[in-house]
Short mmCIF file of C-alpha atoms and ligand atoms in Angstrom, two decimals:
data_model
loop_
_atom_site.label_atom_id
_atom_site.label_comp_id
_atom_site.label_asym_id
_atom_site.label_seq_id
_atom_site.Cartn_x
_atom_site.Cartn_y
_atom_site.Cartn_z
CA MET A 43 32.42 20.33 9.78
CA SER A 44 31.36 16.67 10.06
CA LYS A 45 28.07 15.73 8.45
CA LYS A 46 24.97 15.05 10.54
CA LYS A 47 24.45 11.34 10.96
CA VAL A 48 21.01 9.99 10.10
CA VAL A 49 19.94 6.43 10.79
CA VAL A 50 16.96 5.22 8.80
CA ILE A 51 15.27 2.01 9.97
CA GLY A 52 13.69 -0.05 7.21
CA SER A 53 14.12 -0.23 3.46
CA GLY A 54 10.48 -0.04 2.37
CA PHE A 55 9.36 2.71 -0.02
CA ALA A 56 9.16 5.21 2.81
CA GLY A 57 12.55 4.48 4.34
CA LEU A 58 14.24 4.51 0.91
CA SER A 59 12.60 7.78 0.00
CA ALA A 60 13.55 9.46 3.29
CA ALA A 61 17.12 8.19 3.15
CA THR A 62 17.65 9.33 -0.48
CA HIS A 63 16.20 12.81 0.13
CA LEU A 64 18.48 13.31 3.12
CA ALA A 65 21.61 11.91 1.51
CA ASP A 66 20.90 14.22 -1.43
CA GLN A 67 20.98 17.18 1.00
CA GLY A 68 24.38 16.17 2.40
CA TYR A 69 23.43 14.09 5.45
CA ASP A 70 25.46 11.00 6.29
CA VAL A 71 22.80 8.28 6.00
CA ASN A 72 22.98 4.67 7.23
CA LEU A 73 19.93 2.57 6.36
CA LEU A 74 19.36 -0.53 8.57
CA GLU A 75 17.15 -3.30 7.29
CA LYS A 76 16.37 -6.47 9.22
CA ASN A 77 15.75 -8.58 6.10
CA ASN A 78 18.47 -9.57 3.64
CA THR A 79 16.93 -7.80 0.66
CA PRO A 80 15.41 -4.32 0.25
CA GLY A 81 11.81 -3.31 -0.43
CA GLY A 82 9.95 -4.33 2.72
CA ARG A 83 6.41 -5.37 1.78
CA ALA A 84 7.46 -4.88 -1.86
CA ARG A 85 10.25 -7.47 -1.84
CA LYS A 86 10.49 -10.17 -4.51
CA PHE A 87 11.55 -13.78 -4.43
CA GLU A 88 12.39 -16.28 -7.10
CA ALA A 89 11.56 -20.00 -7.16
CA GLU A 90 11.72 -22.58 -9.95
CA GLY A 91 11.99 -19.99 -12.66
CA PHE A 92 9.11 -17.81 -11.38
CA VAL A 93 9.74 -14.28 -10.07
CA PHE A 94 7.12 -13.20 -7.52
CA ASP A 95 6.43 -9.66 -6.35
CA MET A 96 5.58 -10.27 -2.68
CA GLY A 97 3.26 -7.31 -2.08
CA PRO A 98 2.05 -4.47 -4.29
CA SER A 99 0.98 -5.28 -7.82
CA TRP A 100 -1.01 -2.14 -8.85
CA TYR A 101 1.06 0.74 -10.17
CA TRP A 102 -1.26 3.71 -9.85
CA MET A 103 -0.57 7.48 -9.82
CA PRO A 104 2.39 7.47 -12.22
CA ASP A 105 2.80 11.21 -11.58
CA VAL A 106 3.90 10.53 -8.01
CA PHE A 107 6.74 8.27 -9.21
CA GLU A 108 7.71 10.86 -11.84
CA ASP A 109 7.81 13.56 -9.18
CA TYR A 110 9.95 11.38 -6.95
CA PHE A 111 12.60 10.68 -9.57
CA ALA A 112 12.39 14.21 -11.01
CA HIS A 113 13.39 15.64 -7.67
CA PHE A 114 16.80 14.06 -8.31
CA GLY A 115 16.95 14.96 -12.02
CA LYS A 116 15.85 11.45 -13.03
CA LYS A 117 12.90 9.76 -14.70
CA PRO A 118 11.23 6.41 -13.95
CA SER A 119 12.40 5.36 -17.45
CA ASP A 120 16.00 5.67 -16.26
CA TYR A 121 15.26 2.62 -14.12
CA TYR A 122 12.29 0.72 -15.62
CA ASN A 123 9.93 0.69 -18.56
CA LEU A 124 6.32 1.32 -17.83
CA ILE A 125 3.53 -0.44 -19.71
CA ARG A 126 -0.01 0.93 -19.64
CA LEU A 127 -2.35 -2.07 -19.13
CA ASP A 128 -5.38 -2.33 -21.37
CA PRO A 129 -7.75 -3.58 -20.14
CA SER A 130 -6.75 -1.94 -16.88
CA TYR A 131 -8.32 -4.84 -15.03
CA THR A 132 -11.22 -7.28 -15.15
CA VAL A 133 -14.06 -7.45 -12.65
CA ILE A 134 -15.78 -10.82 -12.34
CA TYR A 135 -19.33 -10.50 -10.99
CA GLY A 136 -20.30 -14.14 -11.48
CA GLU A 137 -20.24 -17.02 -13.94
CA ASN A 138 -19.98 -15.60 -17.47
CA ASP A 139 -20.57 -12.19 -15.96
CA PHE A 140 -17.46 -10.04 -16.15
CA ILE A 141 -16.29 -6.65 -17.39
CA ASP A 142 -12.95 -5.73 -18.85
CA ILE A 143 -12.24 -2.16 -17.78
CA PRO A 144 -10.89 -0.29 -20.82
CA ALA A 145 -7.95 2.05 -20.46
CA ASP A 146 -9.48 4.64 -22.78
CA LEU A 147 -11.68 7.17 -20.96
CA GLY A 148 -14.25 7.44 -23.78
CA GLU A 149 -14.60 3.68 -23.94
CA PHE A 150 -14.97 3.56 -20.15
CA ARG A 151 -17.77 6.08 -20.29
CA ALA A 152 -19.49 4.16 -23.07
CA LEU A 153 -19.21 1.01 -20.98
CA LEU A 154 -20.99 2.70 -18.04
CA GLU A 155 -23.76 3.77 -20.44
CA THR A 156 -24.38 0.13 -21.36
CA ILE A 157 -24.85 -0.74 -17.70
CA GLU A 158 -26.86 2.35 -16.67
CA PRO A 159 -28.26 4.14 -19.72
CA GLY A 160 -28.03 7.95 -19.43
CA VAL A 161 -25.35 7.90 -16.74
CA GLY A 162 -22.75 9.63 -18.89
CA PRO A 163 -23.24 13.26 -17.74
CA LYS A 164 -23.34 12.17 -14.07
CA PHE A 165 -20.14 10.22 -14.61
CA ASP A 166 -18.55 13.36 -16.14
CA GLU A 167 -19.49 15.36 -13.02
CA PHE A 168 -18.24 12.60 -10.72
CA LEU A 169 -14.89 12.44 -12.54
CA LYS A 170 -14.54 16.23 -12.57
CA GLN A 171 -14.93 16.25 -8.78
CA SER A 172 -12.45 13.42 -8.32
CA ALA A 173 -9.98 15.23 -10.55
CA TYR A 174 -10.28 18.33 -8.34
CA LYS A 175 -9.78 16.21 -5.21
CA TYR A 176 -6.77 14.56 -6.76
CA GLU A 177 -5.29 17.92 -7.55
CA VAL A 178 -5.75 19.33 -4.06
CA GLY A 179 -5.16 16.02 -2.29
CA ILE A 180 -2.06 14.74 -4.04
CA LYS A 181 -0.48 18.03 -4.95
CA ASP A 182 -1.11 19.65 -1.55
CA LEU A 183 -2.71 17.84 1.40
CA VAL A 184 -0.53 14.76 1.38
CA ASN A 185 2.58 16.94 1.53
CA ARG A 186 1.64 18.40 4.90
CA PRO A 187 3.41 16.88 7.91
CA SER A 188 0.13 17.25 9.84
CA ARG A 189 1.74 18.09 13.13
CA SER A 190 -0.62 20.97 13.87
CA LEU A 191 -4.07 22.13 12.77
CA LEU A 192 -2.50 25.46 11.93
CA GLU A 193 -0.99 23.89 8.83
CA PHE A 194 -4.54 23.74 7.47
CA ALA A 195 -5.61 27.19 8.60
CA SER A 196 -5.45 29.09 5.34
CA LEU A 197 -8.81 30.31 4.08
CA SER A 198 -8.37 29.07 0.54
CA LEU A 199 -7.28 25.64 1.80
CA LEU A 200 -10.24 25.44 4.16
CA LYS A 201 -12.53 26.32 1.28
CA ASP A 202 -10.90 23.58 -0.78
CA ILE A 203 -11.29 21.08 2.05
CA MET A 204 -14.98 21.95 2.53
CA LYS A 205 -15.55 21.37 -1.17
CA MET A 206 -14.04 17.95 -0.91
CA ASP A 207 -16.69 16.15 1.12
CA VAL A 208 -14.42 15.34 4.00
CA PHE A 209 -17.40 14.60 6.24
CA GLN A 210 -19.40 12.54 3.82
CA SER A 211 -18.76 8.85 3.27
CA MET A 212 -17.49 7.54 -0.04
CA SER A 213 -20.46 5.19 -0.08
CA LYS A 214 -23.00 8.04 0.05
CA HIS A 215 -21.02 10.04 -2.44
CA VAL A 216 -20.98 7.31 -5.03
CA ARG A 217 -24.71 6.68 -4.63
CA LYS A 218 -25.40 10.36 -5.41
CA TYR A 219 -24.22 9.69 -8.95
CA PHE A 220 -24.89 6.05 -9.69
CA THR A 221 -27.69 3.58 -9.04
CA GLU A 222 -26.61 0.35 -10.75
CA ASP A 223 -24.93 -2.02 -8.31
CA LYS A 224 -22.24 -3.01 -10.79
CA ILE A 225 -21.13 0.58 -11.22
CA ILE A 226 -21.33 1.27 -7.51
CA ARG A 227 -19.04 -1.66 -6.75
CA LEU A 228 -16.65 -0.52 -9.45
CA MET A 229 -16.50 3.02 -8.06
CA GLU A 230 -16.13 1.83 -4.51
CA PHE A 231 -13.37 -0.65 -5.25
CA PRO A 232 -10.39 1.79 -5.27
CA VAL A 233 -10.93 2.92 -1.67
CA LEU A 234 -10.44 -0.67 -0.50
CA PHE A 235 -6.73 0.15 -1.01
CA LEU A 236 -7.15 2.61 1.89
CA GLY A 237 -7.92 -0.13 4.35
CA GLU A 238 -11.65 0.35 5.05
CA THR A 239 -15.03 0.01 3.32
CA ALA A 240 -16.61 2.86 1.42
CA GLU A 241 -18.99 3.51 4.37
CA ASN A 242 -16.05 4.51 6.54
CA ILE A 243 -13.80 6.28 4.08
CA PRO A 244 -14.36 10.02 3.55
CA ALA A 245 -15.55 10.97 0.07
CA LEU A 246 -12.35 13.05 -0.28
CA TYR A 247 -10.85 9.76 -1.42
CA SER A 248 -12.85 9.60 -4.62
CA LEU A 249 -9.55 11.06 -5.82
CA MET A 250 -8.71 7.37 -6.14
CA ASN A 251 -11.30 7.07 -8.90
CA TYR A 252 -9.47 9.75 -10.88
CA ALA A 253 -6.26 7.77 -10.35
CA ASP A 254 -8.00 4.60 -11.53
CA ILE A 255 -10.05 5.85 -14.47
CA ALA A 256 -8.09 8.80 -15.83
CA LEU A 257 -4.44 8.13 -14.87
CA GLY A 258 -4.60 4.43 -15.53
CA THR A 259 -3.11 1.15 -14.37
CA TRP A 260 0.53 0.62 -15.27
CA TYR A 261 3.13 -2.08 -14.88
CA PRO A 262 6.92 -1.78 -14.65
CA ASP A 263 8.32 -4.33 -17.04
CA GLY A 264 10.16 -6.94 -14.95
CA GLY A 265 7.82 -6.50 -11.96
CA MET A 266 6.93 -4.00 -9.25
CA HIS A 267 10.28 -4.76 -7.67
CA LYS A 268 11.94 -2.79 -10.51
CA ILE A 269 10.82 0.37 -8.69
CA ILE A 270 12.68 -0.77 -5.55
CA GLU A 271 15.77 -1.64 -7.59
CA GLY A 272 15.67 1.84 -9.13
CA MET A 273 15.23 3.50 -5.77
CA VAL A 274 18.11 1.56 -4.22
CA SER A 275 20.37 2.40 -7.12
CA LEU A 276 19.50 6.13 -6.79
CA ALA A 277 19.97 5.98 -3.00
CA GLU A 278 23.42 4.44 -3.44
CA GLU A 279 24.30 7.09 -6.01
CA LYS A 280 23.42 9.72 -3.40
CA GLY A 281 25.60 7.99 -0.79
CA VAL A 282 23.14 6.04 1.36
CA LYS A 283 24.95 3.15 3.07
CA PHE A 284 22.81 0.00 3.23
CA HIS A 285 23.09 -2.58 6.01
CA PHE A 286 21.03 -5.73 5.54
CA GLY A 287 20.41 -8.37 8.19
CA ALA A 288 20.53 -5.39 10.60
CA GLU A 289 17.55 -5.73 12.92
CA VAL A 290 17.25 -2.76 15.25
CA ILE A 291 16.48 -3.86 18.81
CA SER A 292 17.15 -0.77 20.95
CA MET A 293 18.15 2.87 21.03
CA LYS A 294 20.73 4.39 23.36
CA MET A 295 19.31 7.53 24.96
CA GLU A 296 20.95 10.59 26.44
CA ASP A 297 18.87 13.53 27.72
CA GLY A 298 15.87 12.71 25.58
CA HIS A 299 17.95 12.18 22.39
CA VAL A 300 18.71 8.96 20.60
CA VAL A 301 22.52 8.90 20.39
CA ALA A 302 22.92 5.43 18.90
CA VAL A 303 20.80 2.71 17.35
CA ASN A 304 21.70 -0.89 18.21
CA THR A 305 21.16 -4.02 16.16
CA LYS A 306 20.53 -7.60 17.19
CA ASP A 307 23.95 -8.72 15.91
CA GLY A 308 25.68 -6.21 18.15
CA ARG A 309 26.35 -3.31 15.83
CA ASN A 310 25.88 0.28 17.04
CA PHE A 311 25.22 3.21 14.77
CA ASN A 312 25.74 6.69 16.15
CA SER A 313 22.90 9.03 15.28
CA ASP A 314 22.09 12.76 15.30
CA ILE A 315 18.73 11.95 13.80
CA VAL A 316 16.73 8.72 13.54
CA ILE A 317 13.89 8.04 11.07
CA ALA A 318 11.88 4.90 11.73
CA GLY A 319 10.40 3.51 8.53
CA ALA A 320 9.71 0.14 10.23
CA ASP A 321 6.15 -0.44 11.47
CA TYR A 322 5.42 2.48 13.85
CA HIS A 323 3.82 0.32 16.52
CA HIS A 324 6.83 -2.01 16.64
CA VAL A 325 9.27 0.86 17.07
CA ASP A 326 7.12 2.71 19.60
CA GLN A 327 6.23 -0.32 21.71
CA HIS A 328 9.13 -2.71 21.30
CA ILE A 329 12.30 -0.76 20.50
CA ILE A 330 11.87 2.37 22.62
CA GLU A 331 12.06 2.25 26.44
CA PRO A 332 8.65 2.65 28.07
CA LYS A 333 9.18 6.19 29.37
CA TYR A 334 9.97 7.49 25.88
CA ARG A 335 7.01 5.88 24.03
CA SER A 336 4.64 8.31 22.28
CA TYR A 337 1.53 6.15 22.70
CA ASN A 338 0.23 3.50 25.13
CA PRO A 339 -1.03 -0.04 24.27
CA GLU A 340 -4.64 1.13 24.55
CA TYR A 341 -4.07 3.75 21.88
CA TRP A 342 -2.67 1.12 19.56
CA ASN A 343 -5.39 -1.38 20.30
CA THR A 344 -8.07 1.13 19.40
CA ARG A 345 -6.55 2.06 16.00
CA VAL A 346 -8.42 0.78 12.94
CA MET A 347 -5.85 -1.28 11.16
CA ALA A 348 -6.12 -1.93 7.42
CA PRO A 349 -6.73 -5.58 6.70
CA GLY A 350 -4.25 -8.44 6.77
CA SER A 351 -4.01 -10.76 3.79
CA LEU A 352 -3.73 -14.39 2.94
CA LEU A 353 -1.55 -14.62 -0.15
CA PHE A 354 -0.64 -17.47 -2.45
CA TYR A 355 2.32 -17.30 -4.84
CA LEU A 356 1.69 -19.98 -7.45
CA GLY A 357 3.57 -21.30 -10.45
CA VAL A 358 1.20 -22.88 -12.97
CA ASN A 359 2.50 -25.16 -15.72
CA LYS A 360 0.08 -23.96 -18.42
CA LYS A 361 -1.31 -20.69 -19.74
CA LEU A 362 -4.54 -19.30 -18.24
CA PRO A 363 -6.37 -17.65 -21.17
CA ASN A 364 -9.46 -16.74 -19.12
CA LEU A 365 -7.62 -14.47 -16.70
CA ASN A 366 -6.18 -11.04 -17.31
CA HIS A 367 -3.26 -9.33 -15.55
CA HIS A 368 -5.50 -7.98 -12.74
CA ASN A 369 -8.74 -9.82 -11.84
CA LEU A 370 -11.14 -8.78 -9.10
CA PHE A 371 -13.53 -11.46 -8.00
CA PHE A 372 -16.69 -9.71 -6.85
CA ASP A 373 -18.86 -12.78 -7.28
CA GLU A 374 -19.92 -12.65 -3.63
CA PRO A 375 -21.40 -9.64 -1.80
CA LEU A 376 -18.88 -7.37 -0.01
CA GLY A 377 -21.09 -6.84 3.08
CA PRO A 378 -20.51 -10.13 4.97
CA HIS A 379 -16.78 -10.14 4.05
CA ALA A 380 -16.40 -6.55 5.30
CA ASP A 381 -18.22 -7.53 8.51
CA ALA A 382 -15.69 -10.37 8.97
CA ILE A 383 -12.80 -7.92 8.52
CA TYR A 384 -13.95 -4.85 10.44
CA THR A 385 -16.98 -5.48 12.64
CA ASN A 386 -16.82 -9.07 13.90
CA PRO A 387 -13.30 -10.16 13.04
CA ARG A 388 -13.25 -13.79 11.90
CA TRP A 389 -12.31 -15.88 8.92
CA PRO A 390 -14.91 -14.88 6.27
CA GLU A 391 -17.45 -17.41 5.05
CA LYS A 392 -17.34 -16.29 1.38
CA PRO A 393 -14.47 -13.90 0.79
CA LEU A 394 -13.93 -11.70 -2.22
CA PHE A 395 -10.48 -12.18 -3.67
CA TYR A 396 -8.03 -10.80 -6.21
CA ALA A 397 -5.90 -12.71 -8.74
CA SER A 398 -2.94 -11.23 -10.51
CA VAL A 399 -1.18 -12.87 -13.44
CA PRO A 400 1.77 -10.62 -14.29
CA SER A 401 3.09 -13.21 -16.76
CA LYS A 402 0.21 -12.06 -19.03
CA THR A 403 2.21 -8.87 -19.58
CA ASP A 404 5.73 -9.89 -18.71
CA ALA A 405 7.46 -13.00 -20.03
CA SER A 406 10.33 -12.60 -17.57
CA VAL A 407 8.31 -13.57 -14.46
CA ALA A 408 7.46 -17.15 -15.47
CA PRO A 409 9.12 -19.85 -17.59
CA GLU A 410 7.81 -20.16 -21.15
CA GLY A 411 4.36 -21.68 -21.42
CA LYS A 412 3.75 -21.17 -17.69
CA GLU A 413 1.89 -18.57 -15.63
CA ASN A 414 2.76 -16.63 -12.49
CA LEU A 415 -0.39 -16.51 -10.38
CA PHE A 416 -0.75 -14.38 -7.21
CA LEU A 417 -3.91 -14.72 -5.11
CA LEU A 418 -4.89 -12.25 -2.37
CA ILE A 419 -7.71 -12.61 0.14
CA PRO A 420 -8.17 -9.62 2.51
CA LEU A 421 -8.68 -10.72 6.11
CA ALA A 422 -9.14 -9.17 9.55
CA PRO A 423 -5.82 -8.43 11.27
CA ASP A 424 -4.85 -10.60 14.20
CA LEU A 425 -6.62 -13.77 13.08
CA ASP A 426 -5.45 -17.18 14.22
CA ASP A 427 -3.40 -18.03 11.17
CA SER A 428 -2.79 -21.78 10.93
CA GLU A 429 -1.69 -24.05 8.08
CA GLU A 430 -5.12 -25.76 8.18
CA MET A 431 -6.92 -22.45 7.65
CA ARG A 432 -4.60 -21.45 4.81
CA GLU A 433 -5.25 -24.80 3.08
CA LYS A 434 -8.98 -24.54 3.64
CA TYR A 435 -9.05 -21.11 1.97
CA TYR A 436 -6.74 -22.21 -0.81
CA HIS A 437 -9.22 -24.86 -1.86
CA MET A 438 -12.22 -22.59 -1.36
CA ILE A 439 -10.71 -19.97 -3.67
CA MET A 440 -9.47 -22.57 -6.18
CA ASP A 441 -12.96 -24.05 -6.40
CA ARG A 442 -14.34 -20.66 -7.33
CA LEU A 443 -11.44 -19.71 -9.58
CA GLU A 444 -11.78 -22.97 -11.56
CA ARG A 445 -15.58 -22.62 -11.81
CA LEU A 446 -15.49 -18.97 -12.84
CA THR A 447 -12.68 -19.33 -15.38
CA GLY A 448 -13.98 -22.68 -16.60
CA GLU A 449 -10.64 -24.44 -16.38
CA GLU A 450 -8.65 -26.74 -14.19
CA ILE A 451 -5.85 -24.94 -12.38
CA ARG A 452 -5.11 -26.73 -9.11
CA SER A 453 -3.68 -29.85 -10.71
CA HIS A 454 -1.33 -27.59 -12.77
CA VAL A 455 0.21 -25.82 -9.79
CA VAL A 456 3.90 -26.70 -9.77
CA TYR A 457 5.03 -24.16 -7.19
CA LYS A 458 3.04 -22.99 -4.18
CA ARG A 459 3.86 -20.72 -1.22
CA SER A 460 1.37 -19.16 1.18
CA TYR A 461 1.92 -16.00 3.18
CA ALA A 462 -0.23 -14.48 5.96
CA HIS A 463 -0.31 -12.89 9.42
CA ARG A 464 2.47 -15.00 10.95
CA ASP A 465 4.79 -14.10 8.04
CA PHE A 466 3.90 -10.42 8.20
CA LYS A 467 4.74 -10.43 11.92
CA GLN A 468 7.95 -12.36 11.48
CA ASP A 469 9.24 -10.57 8.38
CA TYR A 470 8.15 -6.98 9.11
CA HIS A 471 7.13 -6.85 12.78
CA ALA A 472 3.67 -6.02 11.55
CA PHE A 473 1.24 -5.03 14.30
CA LYS A 474 -1.47 -7.74 14.43
CA GLY A 475 0.02 -9.14 11.21
CA ASN A 476 -1.41 -6.20 9.20
CA ALA A 477 -0.56 -6.02 5.50
CA TYR A 478 -1.38 -2.41 4.65
CA GLY A 479 -0.86 -0.44 7.84
CA LEU A 480 -3.47 1.91 9.28
CA ALA A 481 -6.81 2.54 7.62
CA ASN A 482 -7.53 6.02 6.21
CA THR A 483 -10.74 6.59 8.14
CA LEU A 484 -11.90 10.13 8.97
CA TYR A 485 -10.60 9.79 12.56
CA GLN A 486 -7.27 8.56 11.31
CA THR A 487 -6.62 11.31 8.81
CA ALA A 488 -3.85 13.99 8.87
CA ILE A 489 -3.23 15.23 12.45
CA LEU A 490 -5.27 12.30 13.80
CA LYS A 491 -2.69 9.76 12.61
CA PRO A 492 0.25 8.64 14.69
CA SER A 493 2.54 11.63 14.58
CA LEU A 494 5.45 11.83 12.15
CA LYS A 495 7.61 13.07 15.02
CA SER A 496 8.05 11.32 18.34
CA LYS A 497 6.26 13.11 21.17
CA LYS A 498 9.07 12.45 23.65
CA ILE A 499 12.32 12.04 21.75
CA ASP A 500 13.37 15.19 19.98
CA ASN A 501 15.46 13.61 17.24
CA LEU A 502 13.22 10.63 16.38
CA TYR A 503 10.87 10.82 13.35
CA TYR A 504 8.58 8.28 11.72
CA THR A 505 7.68 7.53 8.15
CA GLY A 506 5.69 4.90 6.27
CA GLN A 507 2.23 3.48 6.01
CA LEU A 508 1.25 3.92 9.70
CA THR A 509 1.80 7.68 9.70
CA VAL A 510 1.02 10.51 7.23
CA PRO A 511 -0.24 10.45 4.58
CA GLY A 512 -1.29 6.76 4.73
CA PRO A 513 -1.04 3.27 3.21
CA GLY A 514 -0.08 2.42 -0.38
CA VAL A 515 3.06 2.77 -2.47
CA PRO A 516 2.56 6.42 -3.64
CA PRO A 517 1.72 7.66 -0.09
CA SER A 518 4.74 5.81 1.34
CA LEU A 519 7.03 7.46 -1.20
CA ILE A 520 5.51 10.85 -0.29
CA SER A 521 5.80 10.07 3.45
CA GLY A 522 9.57 9.68 3.02
CA ARG A 523 9.80 13.07 1.36
CA VAL A 524 7.59 14.79 3.94
CA VAL A 525 9.64 13.50 6.89
CA ALA A 526 12.92 14.40 5.17
CA LYS A 527 11.68 17.99 4.72
CA GLU A 528 10.77 18.15 8.45
CA VAL A 529 14.20 16.87 9.38
CA ILE A 530 15.88 19.43 7.15
CA LYS A 531 13.69 22.24 8.55
CA GLU A 532 14.43 21.32 12.17
CA ASN A 533 18.04 20.17 11.87
CA ASN A 534 19.88 22.51 9.54
CA LEU A 535 23.21 21.18 8.36
C1 FAD B 157 0.09 -7.98 -0.19
C2 FAD B 157 0.12 -6.47 -0.37
C3 FAD B 157 -0.38 -5.93 -1.53
C4 FAD B 157 -0.30 -4.56 -1.71
N1 FAD B 157 -0.73 -4.00 -2.89
C5 FAD B 157 -0.54 -2.71 -3.14
C6 FAD B 157 -0.74 -2.22 -4.47
O1 FAD B 157 -1.07 -2.97 -5.38
N2 FAD B 157 -0.50 -0.88 -4.70
C7 FAD B 157 -0.09 -0.04 -3.72
O2 FAD B 157 0.13 1.15 -3.96
N3 FAD B 157 0.14 -0.53 -2.44
C8 FAD B 157 -0.03 -1.83 -2.15
N4 FAD B 157 0.28 -2.33 -0.94
C9 FAD B 157 0.68 -1.41 0.13
C10 FAD B 157 2.14 -1.04 0.00
O3 FAD B 157 2.91 -2.14 -0.39
C11 FAD B 157 2.65 -0.52 1.32
O4 FAD B 157 1.82 0.56 1.75
C12 FAD B 157 4.07 0.03 1.24
O5 FAD B 157 4.92 -0.89 0.57
C13 FAD B 157 4.55 0.30 2.65
O6 FAD B 157 5.86 0.79 2.66
P1 FAD B 157 6.56 1.20 4.01
O7 FAD B 157 7.92 1.70 3.63
O8 FAD B 157 5.69 2.05 4.84
O9 FAD B 157 6.70 -0.21 4.89
P2 FAD B 157 7.45 -1.55 4.63
O10 FAD B 157 7.48 -1.90 3.21
O11 FAD B 157 6.86 -2.56 5.56
O12 FAD B 157 8.96 -1.28 5.12
C14 FAD B 157 9.32 -1.33 6.48
C15 FAD B 157 10.69 -2.04 6.53
O13 FAD B 157 11.14 -1.97 7.88
C16 FAD B 157 11.83 -3.18 8.15
N5 FAD B 157 11.90 -3.41 9.58
C17 FAD B 157 10.92 -3.74 10.44
N6 FAD B 157 11.37 -3.83 11.73
C18 FAD B 157 12.71 -3.55 11.64
C19 FAD B 157 13.76 -3.49 12.61
N7 FAD B 157 13.55 -3.72 13.90
N8 FAD B 157 15.04 -3.21 12.20
C20 FAD B 157 15.28 -2.98 10.87
N9 FAD B 157 14.32 -3.03 9.92
C21 FAD B 157 13.07 -3.31 10.28
C22 FAD B 157 10.97 -4.23 7.43
O14 FAD B 157 11.71 -5.44 7.23
C23 FAD B 157 10.62 -3.47 6.12
O15 FAD B 157 11.62 -3.72 5.15
C24 FAD B 157 0.24 -3.69 -0.71
C25 FAD B 157 0.76 -4.28 0.47
C26 FAD B 157 0.71 -5.66 0.64
C27 FAD B 157 1.27 -6.27 1.90
#
């Protein structure tokens, strides 16, 4: 009997994960990627001796990566060496006002006590709750395909869900335990990964605090891209066939099925099943014929997208002793910046930003004596992204960076590349130039997200950061597994 043919669109974490799970189960998998290298938003590039990770830089939830590789009898260490960062990261609140976040839990607790004396027992309670949410959230909820409310209809699960403050905001939740602004900002920071502010993220996601504080911040030696290299190598071992420079532009339909997927350069791939790991909006609105689309433009325009980003990849010809591997610049209030992202979209007046210097940990990503510096400014999606604005923000951020670190950096930049909305659209077909997909707000959780299965095409499925369970590297990995399980359930070999 011939094997069922699966076409996976996109080689991001989700597409790679789905393709590998299905190839492992005996499906004949072709993976089509428009770019010339794998990894999607987690690609890398090299220039003048520097190696830049283009997207993710925080390796959180190491257990999710372990689970992924363990499913195939492997370990992350078969592909890359993990280093636990200590300090995990540094938060800069202002001039000479910063905190190094220690990796050790006891030291972290002691640090909180110095900021808010007597807070220890409240912190213990907060962490216990987040541990419980992590257990139920990551071990159970994220694995549900969320195609029907019935999936959540067990009494014990409902009890668990009620205990997890689904209807309370993260912001309120944090304020129940802590009063000092510095601690509140620290505890609210991890949910920014989920694409909204703490006011609009359900307190269920304090599970991210457990990931941050207890599970730690890690780094794969050689760069985040080592994860992608490991996943590609495993996918190839399982028989996935990769096609790069293969931009999907249309699907051939027969009786409500996709029978072939067509690329811009004229190749056609026959398909029994198609999994779209490319941005959901792009596939739904630009690849599929109108009568087969699951959603209409109004639906998409009313989704809360996670922010876009202005990024700078910089090579610096000296060491930067006053920066750590991860540095969060919270020297301006979040409120006006959040307003500029979510409420009244505009270029922010005084943005918060993040600086990563992976060459602090990893000598292979910069030439000797030099530093690899990555700057990230979160922005509203769909902004008018011009060279002038990028330059304006480069100098604004450099002014602050130089002032807060007390050293000259700009004149030492020997390599510079910027990346923002236009690039996200061109490289990934990102809706409104988004960087991190769809925000995890209450109304965009589980069954309220764009569905993992097409509503009109019975052999088309979706995976990745715009469907369940949500944005981020670990959720994208999980998304690939969840969709593969659905495919296997509905399309037995
Ligand atoms: C700047 C930045 C920083 C981030 N930082 C972190 C972090 O520190 N930690 C973390 O956990 N997460 C982080 N994230 C989020 C994380 O990177 C993403 O959630 C995750 O990589 C998304 O994976 P994906 O597979 O859903 O999508 P993608 O990686 O976008 O993959 C989709 C793929 O589909 C391809 N494609 C699109 N259209 C077509 C087509 N027509 N034909 C063929 N192929 C197509 C694209 O080229 C792409 O390769 C960050 C993201 C960005 C952008």
